[in-house]
XYZ file of C-alpha atoms in Angstrom:
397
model
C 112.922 117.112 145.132
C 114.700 120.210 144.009
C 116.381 120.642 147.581
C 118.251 118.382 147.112
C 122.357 119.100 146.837
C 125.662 117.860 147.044
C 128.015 116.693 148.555
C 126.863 113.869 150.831
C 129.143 112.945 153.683
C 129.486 109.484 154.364
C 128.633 108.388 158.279
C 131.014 105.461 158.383
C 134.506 104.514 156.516
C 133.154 102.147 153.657
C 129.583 102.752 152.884
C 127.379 105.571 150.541
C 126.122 108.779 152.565
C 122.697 107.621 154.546
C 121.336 110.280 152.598
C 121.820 109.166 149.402
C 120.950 105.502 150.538
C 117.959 106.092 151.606
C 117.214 108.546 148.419
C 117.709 105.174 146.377
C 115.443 103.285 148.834
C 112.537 105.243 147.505
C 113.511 106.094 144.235
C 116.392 105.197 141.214
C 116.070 109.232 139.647
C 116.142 112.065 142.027
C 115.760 116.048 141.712
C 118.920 117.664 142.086
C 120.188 121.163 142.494
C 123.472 122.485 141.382
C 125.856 124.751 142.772
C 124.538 127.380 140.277
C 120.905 126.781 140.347
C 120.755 124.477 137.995
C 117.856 121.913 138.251
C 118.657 118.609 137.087
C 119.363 115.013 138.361
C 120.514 112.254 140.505
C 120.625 108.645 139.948
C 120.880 106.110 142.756
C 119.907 103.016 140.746
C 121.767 100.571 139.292
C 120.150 100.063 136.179
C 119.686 103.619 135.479
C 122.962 104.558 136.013
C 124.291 102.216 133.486
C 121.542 103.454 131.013
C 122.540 107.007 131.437
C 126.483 106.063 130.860
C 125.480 104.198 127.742
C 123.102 106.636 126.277
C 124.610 108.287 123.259
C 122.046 111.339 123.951
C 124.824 112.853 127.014
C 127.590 114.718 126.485
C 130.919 114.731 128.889
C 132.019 118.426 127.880
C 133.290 119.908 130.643
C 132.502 123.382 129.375
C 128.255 122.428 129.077
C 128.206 121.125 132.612
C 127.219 123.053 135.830
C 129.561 122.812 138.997
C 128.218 120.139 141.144
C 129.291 121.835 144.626
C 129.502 125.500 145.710
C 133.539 124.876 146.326
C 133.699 124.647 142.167
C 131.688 127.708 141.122
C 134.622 129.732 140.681
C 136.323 127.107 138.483
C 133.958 127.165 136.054
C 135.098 130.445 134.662
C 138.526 129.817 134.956
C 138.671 126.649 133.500
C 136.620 127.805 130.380
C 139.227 130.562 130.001
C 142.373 128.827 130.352
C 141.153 125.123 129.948
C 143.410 121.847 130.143
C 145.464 120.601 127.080
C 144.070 118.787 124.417
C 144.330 115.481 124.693
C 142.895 115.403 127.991
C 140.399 112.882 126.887
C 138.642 112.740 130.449
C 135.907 115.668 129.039
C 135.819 114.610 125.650
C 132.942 113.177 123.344
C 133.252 111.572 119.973
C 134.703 111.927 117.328
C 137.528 113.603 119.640
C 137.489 111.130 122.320
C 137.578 108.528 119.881
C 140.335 109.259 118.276
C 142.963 109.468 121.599
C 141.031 106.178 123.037
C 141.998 104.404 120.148
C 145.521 105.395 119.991
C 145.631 104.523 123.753
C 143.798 101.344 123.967
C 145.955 98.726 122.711
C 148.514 100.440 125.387
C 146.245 98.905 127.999
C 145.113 95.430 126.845
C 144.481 92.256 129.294
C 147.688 90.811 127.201
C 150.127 93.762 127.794
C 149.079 94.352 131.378
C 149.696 90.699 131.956
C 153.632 90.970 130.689
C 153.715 94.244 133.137
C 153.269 91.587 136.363
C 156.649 90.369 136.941
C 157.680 94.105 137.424
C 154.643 94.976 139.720
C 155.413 92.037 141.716
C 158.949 93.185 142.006
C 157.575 96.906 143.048
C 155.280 95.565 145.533
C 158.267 93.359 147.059
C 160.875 96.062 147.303
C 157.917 97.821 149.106
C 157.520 95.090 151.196
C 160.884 95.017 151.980
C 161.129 98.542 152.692
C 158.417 97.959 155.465
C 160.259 95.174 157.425
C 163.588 96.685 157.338
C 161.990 99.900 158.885
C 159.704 97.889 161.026
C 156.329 98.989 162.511
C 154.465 101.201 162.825
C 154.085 103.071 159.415
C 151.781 104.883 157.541
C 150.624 102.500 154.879
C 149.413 104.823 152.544
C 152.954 106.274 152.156
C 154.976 102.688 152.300
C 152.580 100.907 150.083
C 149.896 101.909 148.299
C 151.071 105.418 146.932
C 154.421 104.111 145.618
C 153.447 100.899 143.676
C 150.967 102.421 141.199
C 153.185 105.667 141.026
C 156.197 103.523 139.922
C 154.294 101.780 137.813
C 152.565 104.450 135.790
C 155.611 106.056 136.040
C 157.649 103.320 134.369
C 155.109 102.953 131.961
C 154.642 106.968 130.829
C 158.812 107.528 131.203
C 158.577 109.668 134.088
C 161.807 109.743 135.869
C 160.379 108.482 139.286
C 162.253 110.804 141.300
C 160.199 113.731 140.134
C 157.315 112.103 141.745
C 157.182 114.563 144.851
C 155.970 117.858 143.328
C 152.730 116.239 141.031
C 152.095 113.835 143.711
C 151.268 117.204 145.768
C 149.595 118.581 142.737
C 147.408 115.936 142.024
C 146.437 116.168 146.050
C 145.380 119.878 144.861
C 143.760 118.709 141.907
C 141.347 116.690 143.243
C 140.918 118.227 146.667
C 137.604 119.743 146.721
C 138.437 122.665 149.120
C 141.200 123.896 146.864
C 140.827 127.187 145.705
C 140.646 128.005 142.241
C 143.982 129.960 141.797
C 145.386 126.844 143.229
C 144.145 124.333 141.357
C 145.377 126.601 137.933
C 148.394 126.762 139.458
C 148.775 122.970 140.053
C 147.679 122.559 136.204
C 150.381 124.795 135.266
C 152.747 123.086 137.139
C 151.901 119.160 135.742
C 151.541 120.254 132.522
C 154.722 122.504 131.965
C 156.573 119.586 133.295
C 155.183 117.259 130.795
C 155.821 119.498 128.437
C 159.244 119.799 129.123
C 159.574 115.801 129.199
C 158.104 115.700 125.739
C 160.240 117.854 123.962
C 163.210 115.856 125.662
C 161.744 112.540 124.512
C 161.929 113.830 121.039
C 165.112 113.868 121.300
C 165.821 110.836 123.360
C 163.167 108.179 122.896
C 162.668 105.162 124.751
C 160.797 101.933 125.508
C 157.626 104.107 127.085
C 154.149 104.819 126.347
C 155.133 108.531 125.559
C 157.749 108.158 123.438
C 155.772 105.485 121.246
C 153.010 108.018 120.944
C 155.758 110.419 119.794
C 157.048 107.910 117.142
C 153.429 107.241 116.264
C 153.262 111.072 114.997
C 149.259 111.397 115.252
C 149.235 113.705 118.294
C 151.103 117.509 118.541
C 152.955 118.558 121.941
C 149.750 119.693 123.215
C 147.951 116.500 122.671
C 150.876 114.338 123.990
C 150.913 116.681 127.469
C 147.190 116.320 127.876
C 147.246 112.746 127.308
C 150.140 112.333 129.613
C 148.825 114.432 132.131
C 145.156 112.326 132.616
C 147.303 109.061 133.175
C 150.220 110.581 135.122
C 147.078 111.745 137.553
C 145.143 108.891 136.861
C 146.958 106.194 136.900
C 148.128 106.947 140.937
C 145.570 108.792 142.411
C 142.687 105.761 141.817
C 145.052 102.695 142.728
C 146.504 104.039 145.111
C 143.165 104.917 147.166
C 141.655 101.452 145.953
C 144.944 99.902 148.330
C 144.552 102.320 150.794
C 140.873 101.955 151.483
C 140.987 98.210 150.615
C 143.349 97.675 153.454
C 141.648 99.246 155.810
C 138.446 97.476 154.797
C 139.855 94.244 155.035
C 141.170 94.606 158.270
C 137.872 95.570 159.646
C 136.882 92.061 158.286
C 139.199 89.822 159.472
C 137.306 86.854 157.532
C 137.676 88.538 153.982
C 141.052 89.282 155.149
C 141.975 85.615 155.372
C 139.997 84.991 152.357
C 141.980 87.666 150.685
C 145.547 86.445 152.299
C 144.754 81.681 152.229
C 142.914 81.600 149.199
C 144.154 82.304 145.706
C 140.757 81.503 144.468
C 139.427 84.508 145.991
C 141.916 87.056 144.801
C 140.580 87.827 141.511
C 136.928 88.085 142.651
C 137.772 89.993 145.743
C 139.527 92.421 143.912
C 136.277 93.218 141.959
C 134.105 92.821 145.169
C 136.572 95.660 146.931
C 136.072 98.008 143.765
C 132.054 97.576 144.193
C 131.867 97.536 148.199
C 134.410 100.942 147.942
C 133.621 102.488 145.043
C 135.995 105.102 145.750
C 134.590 107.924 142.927
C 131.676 109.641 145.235
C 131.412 112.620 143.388
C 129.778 112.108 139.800
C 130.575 110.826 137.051
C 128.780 113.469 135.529
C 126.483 113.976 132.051
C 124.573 116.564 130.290
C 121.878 115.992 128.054
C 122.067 117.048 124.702
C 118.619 116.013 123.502
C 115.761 114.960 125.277
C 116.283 111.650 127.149
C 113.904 109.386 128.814
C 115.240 107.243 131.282
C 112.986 104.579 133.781
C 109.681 107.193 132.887
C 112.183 109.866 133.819
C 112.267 112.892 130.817
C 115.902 114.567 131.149
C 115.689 117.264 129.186
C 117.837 118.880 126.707
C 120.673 120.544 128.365
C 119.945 118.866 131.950
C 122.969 117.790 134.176
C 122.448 114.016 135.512
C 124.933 113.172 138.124
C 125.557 109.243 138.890
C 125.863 108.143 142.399
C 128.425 105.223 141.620
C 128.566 104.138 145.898
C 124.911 103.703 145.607
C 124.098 102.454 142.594
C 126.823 99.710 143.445
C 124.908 98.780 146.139
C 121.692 98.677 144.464
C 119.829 95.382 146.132
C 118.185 94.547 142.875
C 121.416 94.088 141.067
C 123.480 93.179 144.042
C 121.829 90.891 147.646
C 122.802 92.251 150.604
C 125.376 94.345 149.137
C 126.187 96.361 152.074
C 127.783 93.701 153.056
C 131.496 92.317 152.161
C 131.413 89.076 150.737
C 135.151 88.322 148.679
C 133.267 85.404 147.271
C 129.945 87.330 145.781
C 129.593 87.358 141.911
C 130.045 91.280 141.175
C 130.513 91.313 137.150
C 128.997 94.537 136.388
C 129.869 96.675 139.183
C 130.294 100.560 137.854
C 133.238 101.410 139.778
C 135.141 101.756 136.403
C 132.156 103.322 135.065
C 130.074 102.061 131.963
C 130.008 102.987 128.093
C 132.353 104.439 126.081
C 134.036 106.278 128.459
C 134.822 103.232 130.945
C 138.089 103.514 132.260
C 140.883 102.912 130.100
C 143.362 101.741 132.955
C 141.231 99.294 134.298
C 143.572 96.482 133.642
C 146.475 97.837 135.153
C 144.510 98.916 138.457
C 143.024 95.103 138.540
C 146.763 93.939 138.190
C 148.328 96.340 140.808
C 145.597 95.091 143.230
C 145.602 91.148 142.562
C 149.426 91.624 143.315
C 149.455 94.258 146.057
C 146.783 93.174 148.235
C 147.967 88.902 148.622
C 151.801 89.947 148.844
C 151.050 92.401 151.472
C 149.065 90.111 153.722
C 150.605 87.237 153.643
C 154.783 88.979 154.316
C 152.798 90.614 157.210
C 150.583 88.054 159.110
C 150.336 90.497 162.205
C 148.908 93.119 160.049
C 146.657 95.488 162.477
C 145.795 99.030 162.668
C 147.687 101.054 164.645
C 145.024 103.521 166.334
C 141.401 102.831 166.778
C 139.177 102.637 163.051
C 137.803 106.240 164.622
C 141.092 107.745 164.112
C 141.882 106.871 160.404
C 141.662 110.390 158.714
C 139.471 109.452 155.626
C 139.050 111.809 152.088
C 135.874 112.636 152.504
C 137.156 116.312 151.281
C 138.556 114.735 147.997
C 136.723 113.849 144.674
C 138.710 110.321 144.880
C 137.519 109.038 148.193
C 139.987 106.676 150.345
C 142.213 107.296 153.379
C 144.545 110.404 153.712
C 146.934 107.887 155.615
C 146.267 104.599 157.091
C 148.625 103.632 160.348
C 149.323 100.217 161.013
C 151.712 97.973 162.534
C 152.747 94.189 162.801
């Protein structure tokens, strides 16, 4: 099926394109062609979209992979020629993406995100209070779930907080899909000059942050250290915050889950991860090129093939997950894919499971009333973004 291209658009708020659901209804590997007439693949199934994310035979090199959509053809050459630091791990393979995950992952552990709760509950209740004191209606995206995972990655990096504004609008850029490609060099310029800038001033005044121990540590140059800072600065607020956004809006289409969500502390923890798989908020990729010939489910990916990964589908695969169009809080989901799979699973998942197991209880049960404030119809969603979610999310109490 060779026709076949992306994007899909999604029909309704929370679930995969129809397209690409009913591609998965008839088959786990699809045809796909590129923006640049490249011939390779789609998966929609489960199973096969955790082999391809574990298979050692496909790279993540940003530079060996074709543009997915027409709106990134002239970022290819652009990119290639000016590029992103090192150290931005994202489109990395080993031994290189080895190296900065293992400086990074003990930054990130179960343990250490657990002794970052007290503060997150402390974000999420000055938020809170922020909310009241204003009073209704307000745009929740802005109130809540931008500014807790900001602060937090924020606090964590050593990013003075109050220089949020300008790569909170660059990250916007960054991941916008319709941006052009001047803009989105520009953007880069602008994030990573300013972390460039914070470096050299941590070098000369460290603190109690991420950046400055990986200063200390001495393995990584300036370069390294912007890069690195740079994929979690981006990272670490753009996902979150969507995951809140979206999550929100889901639940309060559900009123059920939403009292699941809000009575039962039993649920939290399980609900988060049910969210993550009903959401799955990255619709675009993640992305792999072959770099020797691959056979996956009787499928032969050849040697310098793209395979794209639809994560919305594949998380709703039936033979991996009942009914799971549907959201059920109390559903076993341990292997969803939202985070990805393999090697390159994401490193922050810990943090954006603790922002959310905090964020979502707090903010339903200080706001009982909790309601949308226009009709579902009118909530302005990112279909026009590679991090899907809502662009702002009114509601009242």
């Amino acid at each position: 099926m060779s026709d076949l291209t992306l994007p899909m658009t999604r029909q309704r708020p929370f679930d995969p394109p129809d397209e690409a659901a009913e591609l998965r209804q008839r088959a786990s590997m699809h045809r796909l062609t590129y923006a640049d007439g490249h011939v390779g693949w789609l998966v929609t199934g489960y199973a096969e979209a955790r082999a391809v994310l574990a298979h050692p035979g496909f790279s993540n090199l940003a530079e060996k992979m074709h543009p997915p959509i027409p709106s990134r053809l002239d970022l290819v050459e652009e990119r290639s020629r000016r590029g992103v630091p090192r150290g931005f791990f994202l489109r990395t393979d080993p031994p290189e993406h080895t190296r900065y995950r293992k400086l990074l992952t003990g930054q990130f552990t179960v343990r250490r995100m657990k002794a970052l709760e007290p503060r997150i509950h402390e974000i999420t209740n000055s938020c809170l209070d922020d909310m009241e004191a204003a009073g209704g209606p307000a745009d929740l995206v802005e109130a809540f779930a931008l500014p807790i995972p900001s602060l937090v990655i924020c606090e964590l990096l050593g990013v003075p907080y109050e220089d949020r504004g300008q790569f909170q609008e660059d990250s916007k850029l960054l991941v916008n899909l319709e941006t052009k490609a001047d803009d989105v060099i520009a953007a880069l310029g602008r994030v990573t000059a300013y972390l460039h800038g914070l470096i050299q001033r941590k070098r000369k005044e460290p603190a109690d942050d991420l950046l400055s121990g990986l200063i200390e540590g001495g393995e990584l140059d300036d370069e390294e250290l912007t890069g690195v800072g740079f994929l979690l600065l981006v990272a670490g607020h753009e996902t979150t915050a969507n995951m809140l956004g979206l999550g929100t809006y889901a639940l309060l289409t559900n009123p059920d889950q939403l009292a699941a969500m809000r009575d039962d502390p039993s649920v939290v923890d399980n609900g988060v991860e049910e969210l993550l798989r009903y959401l799955s908020i990255i619709h675009l990729g993640p992305f792999r090129v072959a770099t020797e010939d691959v056979e996956i489910a009787g499928n032969l990916i050849k040697e310098g093939e793209m395979v794209g990964v639809h994560v919305p589908v594949a998380n709703r695969d039936p033979s991996r997950f009942p009914d799971g169009d549907r959201l059920d809080l109390a559903r076993p989901t341990g292997g969803h894919l939202a985070f990805g799979h393999g090697i390159h699973q994401c490193l922050g998942q810990q943090l954006a499971r603790a922002e959310m197991r905090i964020a979502y209880p707090a903010l339903l049960r200080r706001l009982p009333g909790l309601r949308l404030a226009v009709t579902p119809e009118e909530v302005p969603m990112r279909s026009d973004m590679t991090i899907y979610g809502v662009h702002r999310l009114p509601v009242t109490w």
